[in-house]
Amino acid sequence: MKLKQLFALALMVASYQLTYATVYNCSTVSEIQNALANAQAGDEIIIASGTYESSASVNAAYYYGGANGTAANPITIRSASASNKAHLKGNSISSKTVLRIEGNYWVVKDLEISYGQKGLVFDNSNYSQAINCAVHNVGNEAIHIRDGSDHVTIDGCSVYNTGNVNAGFGEGIYIGTDKGSWSSYDPYVDYTTVKNCSIGPDVRAEAFDIKEGTQETVIEYNAIDGSGISGANYADSFIDLKGTRTYVRYNTFNQNGESIITKGIAAIDRSVSLSCYEHAVHDNTFNMDASSDNIVEAYSGTSDVHAWNNTRNPSGDMYNSGVSTTSCPSWYSGCGGGGNQPPTVSISSPSGGATYTAGDNVTITASASDSDGSVASVKFYHGSTLIGTDTSSPYAVTWSGVAAGSYSLTAVATDNESASTTSSSVSITVNSSGGGGSSGDLSVLYECGDDNTSNNKIKPYVIIVNDGSAAVSYTDLKLRYYFTMEGTATPTFTCDYASIGTSNVNGAFVNTSGSDYYLEVTFDSGAGSLAANDDSGNIKLRINKSDWSNHDETNDYSFDGTISSYVEYSKITLYQNNTLVWGTAPGGGSRTAAIVPATPQVILYPNPVKGLATVEVSSEWHGAQLVVTDLQGRAMQKMELVAGLLRMDLSALNQGIYLVQITRGDQRITQRLVVK
């Protein structure tokens, strides 16, 4: 089977990954570093018990993983023994992160992590997990979920002795980014879950700091020891709530004689979008030292902060006037009182409108959760026909050798009390084999590494695929990524990660006219050759400016912020011996496959927006219906799409998160829209 066909799914199929998965058994620092640098989806890095002190610096970390796993085949790094943990250690408590993960679908398990400025960081990492890890003796915060990371789970971890260099930044678990650094990191960190963890003692800032820009964070079944908090930077509570829709439930908070703690949980407005509204705090136990000090306080600018069924020992001060205690809010699914709550489920991939070739394998993944119990199973269907069942997260099945036709896919989640929910349908098309033209042996896959159109970095991720019968020397190849430059600064290039080695990847900029540029990527001889019927692996590119000012990517030819998983992409060109072999340059000249893009040609920008938004649609979406809804599903605005550019006036909407749903027949795509 050709890799190009596999990647048309945007996720590698399980059968391929299992065939080529590698187990790295490591007992030295260099072996761990090599495994992290070469790991691919499905690989497992197993580390023998012992202490591994690193002095390396790889992307500001002592240990760094940047490849992507998949839902069916995550990348795992773990100790060989869950009870005798392997210890990853930095060599300076005041610099670098000990372990930094930047790829999707990682499992970090049974490790001890210590002695860096930060302990464990997930950057731009989706659907990753840290399980049964101990993170301690760090200069600032222990665990940081940052830079647009979504659906990250921290489960059964212990955190203690943080803030040894800077007590005011010594949080146990830090979710999101302070508004002062939004220009450097994607602030929108969604669907983080922290459960079954122990935090403290000697966590010198808050046990949890949940920053502005985050939403749908779950903090549950944790035990917090407040002794050793410093009071620096107003660190005087167990938790700071600054984002939106945080659910704090079933935790135990222990003051343990620490007089610095003057409140249990503080809800704080930061005067930016997605800051401090719609929080639920319930069924927690607060073991305090005296009857004074509220267990939940909501300050000026906050709204919809709800608390109920919390226990305080000894009895005494509970809530200030900013906290609502009258009832559980209607927007919260965990209210109870009405029996078992059904699970939620949605198909993550493929996206609506995706196309394949007859005989392809299709990997279907779903996200499922249950607010008052657990998900027992997820079943996947085309129409009424069962494809397969998965009983553990991440939920996925592979549908093998799919015949030509049009299919409607659904997922059905069932919880531990037999309640079930059916997802919205996703339509795909499987074309007959053998049709269309040919792109030759080489093609380019693209994933947008950062969909923020107005920060200081452009991050195209690419993979080169060779479907031919002969190897190709990397030195014969050139990639071009087309963009515009604003201002007078010059562009700068960095390769953040490459399976073939970052030192073998070079970048130069060519100014074609005015503000129009392209980045030309070339390769050193050390990269070797791209084997027949193989691919290059991830190549993660980054474009900044010499003065670190912001880009405007809304008119960049090669940018597509809607592409979140690898697909064939014609707006990045590939040259072999200076001959165009893939893609379409802005001025013409093309060599692409006759394939319908897996990503629908509907682009919405700017996002976040204040006032007017632009919707750009291609002709095949003429007549589609666009509806803007709030998170409760209430329609705010409707329109019919026509080819070209449309303007939406959103000035009447309150700031917050909305969903843009575009429907044509049984095809639907949904994009998140942030109104400032």
XYZ file of C-alpha atoms in Angstrom:
676
model
C 0.000 0.000 0.000
C 1.335 3.464 -0.832
C 2.136 5.831 2.008
C 0.436 8.641 0.110
C -2.815 6.769 0.415
C -2.210 6.171 4.097
C -1.616 9.839 4.785
C -4.723 10.931 2.920
C -6.459 9.926 6.135
C -4.506 12.568 8.021
C -3.611 9.815 10.502
C -1.490 6.775 9.666
C -3.473 3.582 9.649
C -2.911 1.131 12.444
C -1.857 -1.796 10.296
C 1.090 0.127 8.876
C 2.183 1.449 12.242
C 2.066 -1.907 13.968
C 4.160 -3.457 11.232
C 6.934 -0.919 11.643
C 6.624 0.034 15.331
C 9.925 0.032 17.204
C 10.587 -0.738 20.872
C 13.591 1.176 22.201
C 15.082 -0.389 25.350
C 17.218 2.332 26.914
C 19.748 2.282 29.720
C 21.855 5.384 28.928
C 21.158 9.071 28.350
C 22.303 8.861 24.731
C 19.986 5.918 24.058
C 17.020 7.869 25.443
C 17.958 10.938 23.376
C 18.288 8.828 20.220
C 14.941 7.120 20.821
C 13.170 10.448 21.340
C 14.722 11.875 18.173
C 13.714 8.912 16.023
C 10.414 7.809 17.537
C 7.409 7.504 15.231
C 3.752 6.656 15.757
C 3.345 3.354 17.581
C 6.888 3.286 18.982
C 7.614 2.609 22.648
C 10.591 3.950 24.604
C 11.248 1.780 27.674
C 13.801 3.062 30.193
C 15.514 0.824 32.728
C 15.342 1.861 36.391
C 18.064 4.321 37.390
C 18.898 8.033 37.209
C 19.656 9.655 33.849
C 21.156 13.135 34.193
C 21.298 15.053 30.921
C 23.245 18.189 30.036
C 21.844 18.340 26.492
C 19.787 21.231 25.140
C 17.249 20.144 22.516
C 14.591 22.800 21.885
C 15.131 24.251 25.373
C 14.852 20.842 27.043
C 17.131 18.154 28.455
C 14.860 15.564 26.833
C 12.600 16.413 23.867
C 9.993 14.543 21.823
C 8.565 16.219 18.721
C 7.085 13.474 16.519
C 3.348 12.787 16.256
C 1.659 9.604 17.364
C -1.891 8.782 16.329
C -5.032 7.844 18.213
C -4.557 4.180 17.373
C -0.766 4.258 17.752
C 0.508 6.763 20.323
C 4.183 7.196 21.127
C 4.957 5.917 24.638
C 7.898 6.782 26.873
C 7.867 4.872 30.149
C 9.864 3.280 32.891
C 10.458 -0.459 32.696
C 9.129 -0.644 36.261
C 6.054 1.226 37.483
C 7.195 0.904 41.106
C 10.919 1.616 40.578
C 10.649 4.600 38.269
C 13.375 5.618 35.842
C 14.509 9.130 36.808
C 14.982 11.752 34.059
C 17.042 14.584 35.519
C 18.418 17.873 34.221
C 21.702 19.339 35.367
C 20.473 22.840 36.322
C 17.443 23.697 38.396
C 17.420 27.223 36.933
C 17.354 26.480 33.183
C 15.496 24.423 30.577
C 12.689 21.912 30.852
C 13.505 18.353 31.861
C 11.056 16.662 29.440
C 9.279 18.629 26.713
C 6.702 16.975 24.439
C 5.610 18.838 21.307
C 3.966 16.076 19.270
C 0.424 14.715 19.438
C -0.687 11.446 21.073
C 2.142 10.833 23.546
C 1.924 8.709 26.694
C 4.450 9.649 29.413
C 4.215 6.963 32.064
C 5.840 5.786 35.315
C 8.706 8.309 35.189
C 10.373 10.450 37.844
C 11.229 13.914 36.503
C 13.310 16.525 38.328
C 15.943 19.230 38.376
C 15.145 21.687 35.618
C 13.522 25.106 35.480
C 10.327 23.231 34.538
C 9.632 19.550 34.954
C 7.240 18.280 32.262
C 5.874 20.528 29.481
C 3.318 19.720 26.782
C 3.622 22.312 23.974
C 1.215 22.239 21.019
C 0.544 18.629 22.009
C -2.946 17.194 21.575
C -4.424 14.037 23.123
C -1.312 13.346 25.199
C -1.167 11.834 28.690
C 1.094 11.773 31.754
C 0.330 8.755 33.942
C 1.816 7.804 37.327
C 4.720 10.245 37.078
C 6.505 12.015 39.947
C 7.632 15.586 39.202
C 9.595 17.454 41.868
C 12.598 19.634 42.757
C 12.157 22.159 39.949
C 13.005 25.830 39.704
C 9.564 27.058 38.671
C 6.383 25.043 37.931
C 6.326 21.242 37.775
C 3.894 20.459 34.923
C 2.919 22.981 32.241
C 0.260 22.391 29.539
C 0.851 25.175 27.018
C 0.822 26.567 23.478
C -2.515 25.319 22.178
C -2.327 21.832 23.687
C -5.831 20.296 23.778
C -7.238 17.129 25.361
C -4.205 16.547 27.627
C -4.721 14.262 30.651
C -2.601 14.192 33.816
C -3.547 11.057 35.784
C -2.197 9.655 39.044
C 0.868 11.899 39.193
C 2.588 13.343 42.271
C 3.985 16.877 42.356
C 6.031 18.435 45.158
C 8.916 20.790 45.965
C 8.464 23.396 43.224
C 9.513 27.050 42.929
C 13.041 26.473 44.197
C 14.433 29.298 42.036
C 11.394 31.549 41.647
C 8.770 30.893 44.326
C 6.218 33.123 42.605
C 6.284 30.823 39.574
C 6.353 27.554 41.482
C 2.897 26.235 40.584
C 2.255 22.523 40.769
C 0.262 22.311 37.518
C 0.063 25.340 35.224
C -2.504 25.237 32.414
C -2.325 27.796 29.591
C -0.370 31.036 29.238
C -0.418 34.372 31.043
C -1.840 37.129 28.826
C 1.548 38.866 28.850
C 2.967 35.998 26.753
C 0.069 35.467 24.326
C 2.204 36.809 21.481
C 4.656 33.929 22.009
C 2.311 31.021 22.737
C -1.137 29.949 21.586
C -3.234 30.710 24.719
C -6.214 28.528 23.840
C -5.614 25.349 25.829
C -8.824 23.305 25.978
C -10.136 20.097 27.558
C -7.335 19.478 30.052
C -8.099 16.868 32.719
C -6.112 16.470 35.944
C -7.269 13.570 38.113
C -6.124 11.253 40.893
C -3.003 13.347 41.560
C -1.302 14.441 44.783
C -0.023 18.018 44.839
C 2.322 19.184 47.603
C 3.918 19.713 49.987
C 6.255 22.628 49.222
C 4.461 23.727 46.071
C 5.406 27.369 46.547
C 2.820 28.940 44.249
C -0.735 27.604 43.769
C -1.311 23.879 43.348
C -3.173 24.778 40.123
C -3.036 27.971 38.055
C -5.640 27.776 35.272
C -4.942 30.689 32.984
C -7.058 33.022 30.901
C -7.742 31.582 27.442
C -8.364 28.047 28.705
C -11.728 26.313 28.691
C -13.343 23.000 29.675
C -10.709 22.131 32.288
C -11.527 19.287 34.699
C -9.832 19.046 38.127
C -11.128 15.964 39.954
C -10.250 13.358 42.610
C -6.976 15.059 43.584
C -5.413 15.510 47.038
C -3.740 18.873 47.721
C -1.317 19.590 50.578
C -1.032 23.356 51.045
C 1.975 23.382 53.366
C 4.959 25.255 52.003
C 3.152 27.790 49.800
C 5.157 31.031 49.614
C 2.679 33.899 49.229
C 4.844 35.329 46.411
C 2.908 36.810 43.455
C -0.299 36.625 45.529
C 0.052 32.859 45.960
C -2.394 32.444 48.838
C -4.916 29.843 47.580
C -4.965 26.247 46.411
C -6.277 27.164 42.938
C -6.473 30.296 40.780
C -9.295 30.139 38.219
C -8.705 32.603 35.357
C -10.009 30.750 32.298
C -13.545 29.628 31.451
C -15.602 26.552 32.255
C -13.395 24.923 34.851
C -14.934 22.036 36.771
C -13.394 21.491 40.229
C -14.993 18.429 41.838
C -14.374 15.538 44.260
C -11.001 16.911 45.461
C -9.609 17.135 48.992
C -7.788 20.326 50.013
C -5.659 20.306 53.167
C -4.364 23.550 54.695
C -2.044 21.597 57.005
C -1.121 24.542 59.229
C -0.092 26.872 56.368
C -1.055 30.391 57.422
C -0.252 31.846 53.974
C -3.471 30.279 52.629
C -6.274 32.842 53.086
C -8.819 31.291 50.713
C -9.435 27.953 49.073
C -10.117 28.847 45.445
C -9.826 32.312 43.860
C -11.719 33.203 40.647
C -9.936 36.127 38.986
C -10.862 38.099 35.846
C -7.906 39.042 33.630
C -9.817 41.444 31.342
C -9.235 39.480 28.132
C -11.367 37.099 26.080
C -12.055 33.749 27.728
C -11.355 34.973 31.229
C -13.201 33.806 34.324
C -16.777 32.924 33.663
C -18.836 29.738 34.016
C -16.963 27.766 36.678
C -18.404 24.894 38.723
C -16.936 23.962 42.141
C -18.763 21.120 43.886
C -18.449 18.039 46.102
C -14.974 18.977 47.358
C -13.680 18.692 50.921
C -11.711 21.597 52.416
C -9.823 20.724 55.613
C -8.933 24.151 56.955
C -7.134 25.200 60.124
C -9.860 27.509 61.465
C -13.394 28.709 60.775
C -12.269 31.913 59.019
C -11.375 32.301 55.297
C -13.753 31.492 52.447
C -13.268 28.313 50.502
C -14.326 29.971 47.201
C -14.031 33.663 46.321
C -14.982 35.308 43.008
C -13.619 38.786 42.368
C -14.785 41.778 40.318
C -15.275 41.029 36.611
C -16.042 37.336 37.082
C -19.439 35.836 36.277
C -21.294 32.559 36.657
C -18.999 31.155 39.357
C -21.052 28.405 41.005
C -20.327 26.355 44.133
C -22.444 23.712 45.892
C -22.185 20.526 47.967
C -18.730 21.420 49.261
C -17.696 20.349 52.777
C -15.658 22.582 55.082
C -13.883 21.295 58.191
C -14.268 22.986 60.584
C -17.482 24.732 59.535
C -17.154 28.454 58.923
C -16.671 30.932 56.059
C -17.737 29.476 52.722
C -18.226 31.890 49.792
C -18.064 35.609 49.073
C -20.838 37.545 47.329
C -19.447 36.841 43.845
C -20.192 33.112 44.131
C -23.620 31.743 43.184
C -24.880 28.973 45.484
C -28.556 28.887 44.495
C -28.407 25.974 42.061
C -26.278 24.012 39.669
C -26.083 25.976 36.366
C -27.965 24.706 33.327
C -24.831 24.791 31.163
C -23.063 22.212 33.366
C -23.638 18.556 32.474
C -22.633 17.273 35.924
C -25.524 18.781 37.868
C -27.039 15.473 38.870
C -30.475 15.264 40.419
C -31.877 13.873 37.177
C -30.342 10.417 37.201
C -27.411 9.234 35.166
C -25.989 11.725 32.661
C -25.339 10.221 29.203
C -21.805 10.355 27.757
C -20.657 12.777 25.066
C -19.022 11.628 21.851
C -17.784 13.162 18.607
C -15.776 11.866 15.665
C -12.304 13.437 15.624
C -11.209 12.064 12.269
C -11.711 11.787 9.392
C -13.162 15.210 8.721
C -16.385 15.678 6.790
C -15.856 15.558 3.035
C -12.650 13.478 3.202
C -11.963 11.356 0.116
C -10.124 8.051 -0.317
C -9.338 5.507 -3.003
C -10.995 2.090 -3.126
C -8.987 -0.438 -1.123
C -7.693 2.127 1.362
C -7.818 1.533 5.098
C -9.745 4.237 6.980
C -8.872 4.925 10.607
C -11.797 6.457 12.510
C -11.140 8.111 15.872
C -13.539 9.575 18.408
C -13.433 11.615 21.614
C -15.779 10.390 24.338
C -16.264 11.265 28.016
C -18.789 10.791 30.790
C -19.328 13.510 33.401
C -20.665 11.237 36.152
C -19.097 7.888 35.417
C -16.982 6.252 32.742
C -17.214 5.314 29.073
C -17.640 1.559 28.697
C -17.353 1.372 24.919
C -17.438 3.302 21.653
C -18.900 1.593 18.594
C -18.258 2.848 15.071
C -20.796 2.509 12.246
C -21.245 3.283 8.570
C -24.967 3.689 8.246
C -26.418 0.895 10.409
C -23.459 -1.462 9.848
C -21.033 -1.924 12.739
C -17.382 -1.380 11.767
C -15.815 -2.113 15.156
C -15.750 -1.407 18.887
C -13.092 0.093 21.188
C -13.314 -0.037 24.984
C -10.419 2.209 26.006
C -9.239 5.713 25.216
C -8.036 6.815 22.719
C -11.062 5.363 20.890
C -10.327 4.232 17.334
C -10.953 1.481 14.791
C -9.452 0.770 11.395
C -11.860 -0.053 8.569
C -9.826 -2.139 6.129
C -10.068 -2.300 2.343
C -13.014 0.055 1.968
C -14.973 -0.321 -1.264
C -15.877 2.624 -3.508
C -18.968 4.539 -2.429
C -20.275 7.291 -0.163
C -20.497 6.589 3.553
C -21.994 8.252 6.621
C -19.950 7.507 9.755
C -21.179 7.714 13.356
C -19.828 6.745 16.762
C -21.990 5.512 19.655
C -20.621 5.898 23.201
C -22.098 3.839 26.054
C -21.361 4.618 29.712
C -21.049 2.385 32.768
C -24.806 2.626 33.410
C -25.746 1.685 29.815
C -26.704 5.217 28.739
C -25.616 5.906 25.167
C -25.118 8.861 22.835
C -24.708 8.900 19.053
C -22.306 11.409 17.498
C -23.074 13.721 14.613
C -22.455 11.962 11.304
C -19.358 12.494 9.174
C -19.595 11.843 5.427
C -16.693 10.477 3.380
C -16.295 9.445 -0.240
C -14.258 6.477 -1.501
C -13.450 6.835 -5.200
C -12.781 4.044 -7.658
C -9.092 3.271 -8.084
C -7.166 4.129 -11.184
C -8.845 7.435 -12.015
C -7.300 10.863 -12.437
C -3.865 12.056 -13.339
C -0.487 11.407 -11.774
C 1.895 13.544 -9.780
C 4.893 11.337 -10.427
C 6.621 9.626 -7.562
C 6.963 12.516 -5.077
C 4.354 14.430 -3.111
C 4.118 16.740 -0.088
C 1.923 16.423 2.980
C 1.151 19.469 5.156
C -0.115 20.119 8.679
C -0.574 23.603 10.142
C 1.527 23.704 13.305
C -0.006 26.960 14.561
C -3.377 28.269 13.361
C -3.017 31.652 15.110
C -2.774 34.036 12.141
C -1.376 37.028 14.028
C 1.391 35.871 16.361
C 5.137 35.955 15.805
C 5.605 32.523 14.230
C 4.624 30.663 11.068
C 4.830 26.904 11.605
C 4.394 24.693 8.542
C 4.869 20.970 9.226
C 5.677 18.881 6.131
C 6.360 15.298 5.085
C 7.848 14.308 1.708
C 6.474 11.022 0.291
C 8.250 8.856 -2.294
C 5.861 6.414 -4.000
C 8.408 5.425 -6.595
C 10.503 2.299 -6.988
C 13.867 4.063 -6.584
C 15.460 6.032 -3.742
C 15.807 9.808 -4.109
C 18.736 11.794 -2.726
C 17.612 14.556 -0.373
C 20.266 16.870 -1.828
C 18.319 16.822 -5.118
C 15.164 18.189 -3.447
C 13.911 21.692 -2.615
C 10.689 22.689 -0.850
C 9.097 26.132 -1.188
C 6.611 27.672 1.245
C 5.028 30.960 0.056
C 4.105 33.828 2.406
C 4.029 37.619 2.753
C 6.187 39.815 4.986
C 4.891 42.785 6.955
C 7.133 45.561 8.245
C 10.843 46.108 7.645
C 12.309 43.200 9.641
C 13.902 40.264 7.833
C 12.587 36.683 8.062
C 14.502 34.076 10.076
C 14.368 30.278 9.769
C 14.436 27.454 12.331
C 13.868 23.744 11.922
C 12.285 22.714 15.218
C 12.278 18.990 14.485
C 13.141 16.629 11.660
C 13.198 12.839 11.607
C 16.211 13.118 9.285
C 17.977 15.467 11.748
C 17.508 19.217 12.145
C 21.150 19.857 11.241
C 20.474 18.428 7.774
C 17.655 20.892 7.038
C 18.503 24.365 5.698
C 16.298 27.356 4.970
C 16.799 30.445 2.811
C 14.390 33.232 1.853
C 13.701 34.610 -1.619
C 11.869 37.913 -2.158
C 9.892 37.445 -5.379
C 8.363 40.964 -5.428
C 7.291 43.558 -2.874
C 6.252 41.752 0.292
C 5.960 38.327 -1.395
C 8.512 35.766 -0.223
C 9.080 32.074 -0.219
C 11.084 29.931 2.166
C 13.262 27.484 0.234
C 14.188 24.380 2.209
C 17.180 22.318 1.113
C 18.913 19.305 2.608
C 22.511 18.389 3.435
C 24.148 15.159 2.321
C 23.880 13.896 5.902
C 20.160 13.407 5.328
C 20.979 10.556 2.937
C 18.274 9.307 0.591
C 14.507 8.998 0.741
C 13.929 5.293 0.165
C 11.443 3.913 -2.352
C 7.864 3.680 -1.073
C 8.841 5.593 2.071
C 8.486 9.068 3.558
C 10.717 11.621 5.249
C 8.901 11.670 8.586
C 7.976 14.940 10.255
C 9.851 18.106 9.273
C 8.704 20.976 11.515
C 9.614 24.389 10.092
C 9.293 27.797 11.741
C 9.500 31.341 10.326
C 9.993 34.304 12.667
C 11.129 37.884 12.099
C 14.435 39.346 13.189
C 12.622 41.715 15.577
C 10.101 39.028 16.721
C 7.151 41.152 15.595
C 3.895 39.498 14.558
C 3.054 38.041 11.162
C -0.282 38.376 9.363
C -0.910 34.988 7.743
C -4.415 35.703 6.487
C -3.134 36.366 2.959
C -0.253 33.865 2.913
C -0.495 31.615 -0.131
C 0.750 28.436 1.556
C -1.054 28.869 4.891
C -4.198 26.902 5.766
C -5.125 27.044 9.440
C -7.920 24.491 9.033
C -5.512 21.620 8.306
C -4.727 20.067 11.701
C -3.545 16.646 10.464
C -1.338 15.715 7.519
C -2.959 15.797 4.060
C -1.622 16.103 0.514
C -1.212 19.823 -0.158
C -0.536 21.538 -3.458
C 0.320 25.050 -2.180
C 3.785 23.911 -1.065
C 5.947 23.102 -4.080
C 8.653 20.447 -4.378
C 11.507 20.523 -6.900
C 13.816 17.677 -7.897
C 17.018 18.798 -9.612
C 15.336 22.206 -10.042
C 12.327 20.695 -11.862
C 8.868 21.139 -10.359
C 7.551 17.692 -9.369
C 4.785 18.614 -6.930
C 2.454 21.515 -6.172
C 1.324 24.778 -7.719
C 3.400 27.939 -7.386
C 1.514 31.240 -6.918
C 2.361 32.361 -10.444
C 1.303 29.095 -12.123
C 3.073 25.892 -13.008
C 1.679 22.821 -11.272
C 2.251 19.131 -10.777
C -0.292 17.602 -8.424
C -2.381 14.493 -8.090
C -5.985 14.452 -9.229
C -7.334 14.170 -5.712
C -10.044 16.098 -3.894
C -8.524 17.748 -0.796
C -9.531 16.104 2.475
C -10.045 19.523 4.024
C -13.166 21.446 2.884
C -12.319 24.694 1.138
C -13.942 27.014 3.653
C -11.656 29.459 5.436
C -12.702 31.751 8.288
C -10.521 34.667 9.410
C -9.428 36.521 11.462
C -9.843 34.265 14.470
C -10.054 35.607 17.189
C -12.204 38.381 15.700
C -13.707 41.658 16.821
C -16.347 43.083 14.476
C -16.095 41.826 10.881
C -15.070 38.271 9.978
C -14.370 37.007 6.470
C -15.597 33.666 5.134
C -13.779 32.442 2.026
C -15.441 29.565 0.134
C -14.675 27.695 -3.055
C -17.289 27.047 -5.716
C -18.143 23.510 -4.658
C -19.554 24.900 -1.387
C -21.992 27.246 -3.121
C -25.380 27.028 -1.407
C -24.074 25.652 1.904
C -25.749 26.951 5.071
C -23.623 28.717 7.694
C -24.874 29.053 11.266
C -23.055 30.731 14.157
C -24.105 29.233 17.508
C -23.116 29.735 21.120
C -21.871 26.791 23.157
C -25.438 25.978 24.187
C -26.390 25.510 20.515
C -28.452 28.698 20.184
C -28.256 30.216 16.691
C -26.778 33.722 16.657
C -26.503 34.294 12.911
C -27.368 32.436 9.698
C -26.462 32.877 6.042
C -26.232 31.009 2.745
C -22.727 30.734 1.307
C -21.814 31.659 -2.239
C -18.441 31.298 -3.921
C -15.957 34.026 -3.126
C -15.626 36.219 -0.013
C -18.386 37.007 2.461
C -18.368 39.326 5.443
C -20.044 38.613 8.767
C -20.708 41.449 11.176
C -20.225 39.930 14.634
C -20.086 43.195 16.572
C -23.398 42.406 18.315
C -22.003 39.221 19.892
C -20.592 39.183 23.410
C -16.968 38.160 23.744
C -16.481 34.439 24.140
C -16.403 31.154 22.198
C -18.835 30.358 19.381
C -19.152 27.540 16.860
C -19.436 28.083 13.113
C -21.299 25.173 11.514
C -21.335 24.846 7.725
C -23.730 22.266 6.280
C -24.284 21.040 2.739
C -26.528 18.010 2.397
C -25.239 15.433 4.882
C -21.772 17.024 5.044
C -20.919 19.281 7.959
C -17.809 21.010 9.226
C -17.509 22.898 12.476
C -14.941 25.546 13.355
C -14.375 27.292 16.661
C -14.653 31.081 16.583
C -13.366 33.361 19.348
C -15.035 36.778 19.569
C -12.926 39.369 21.374
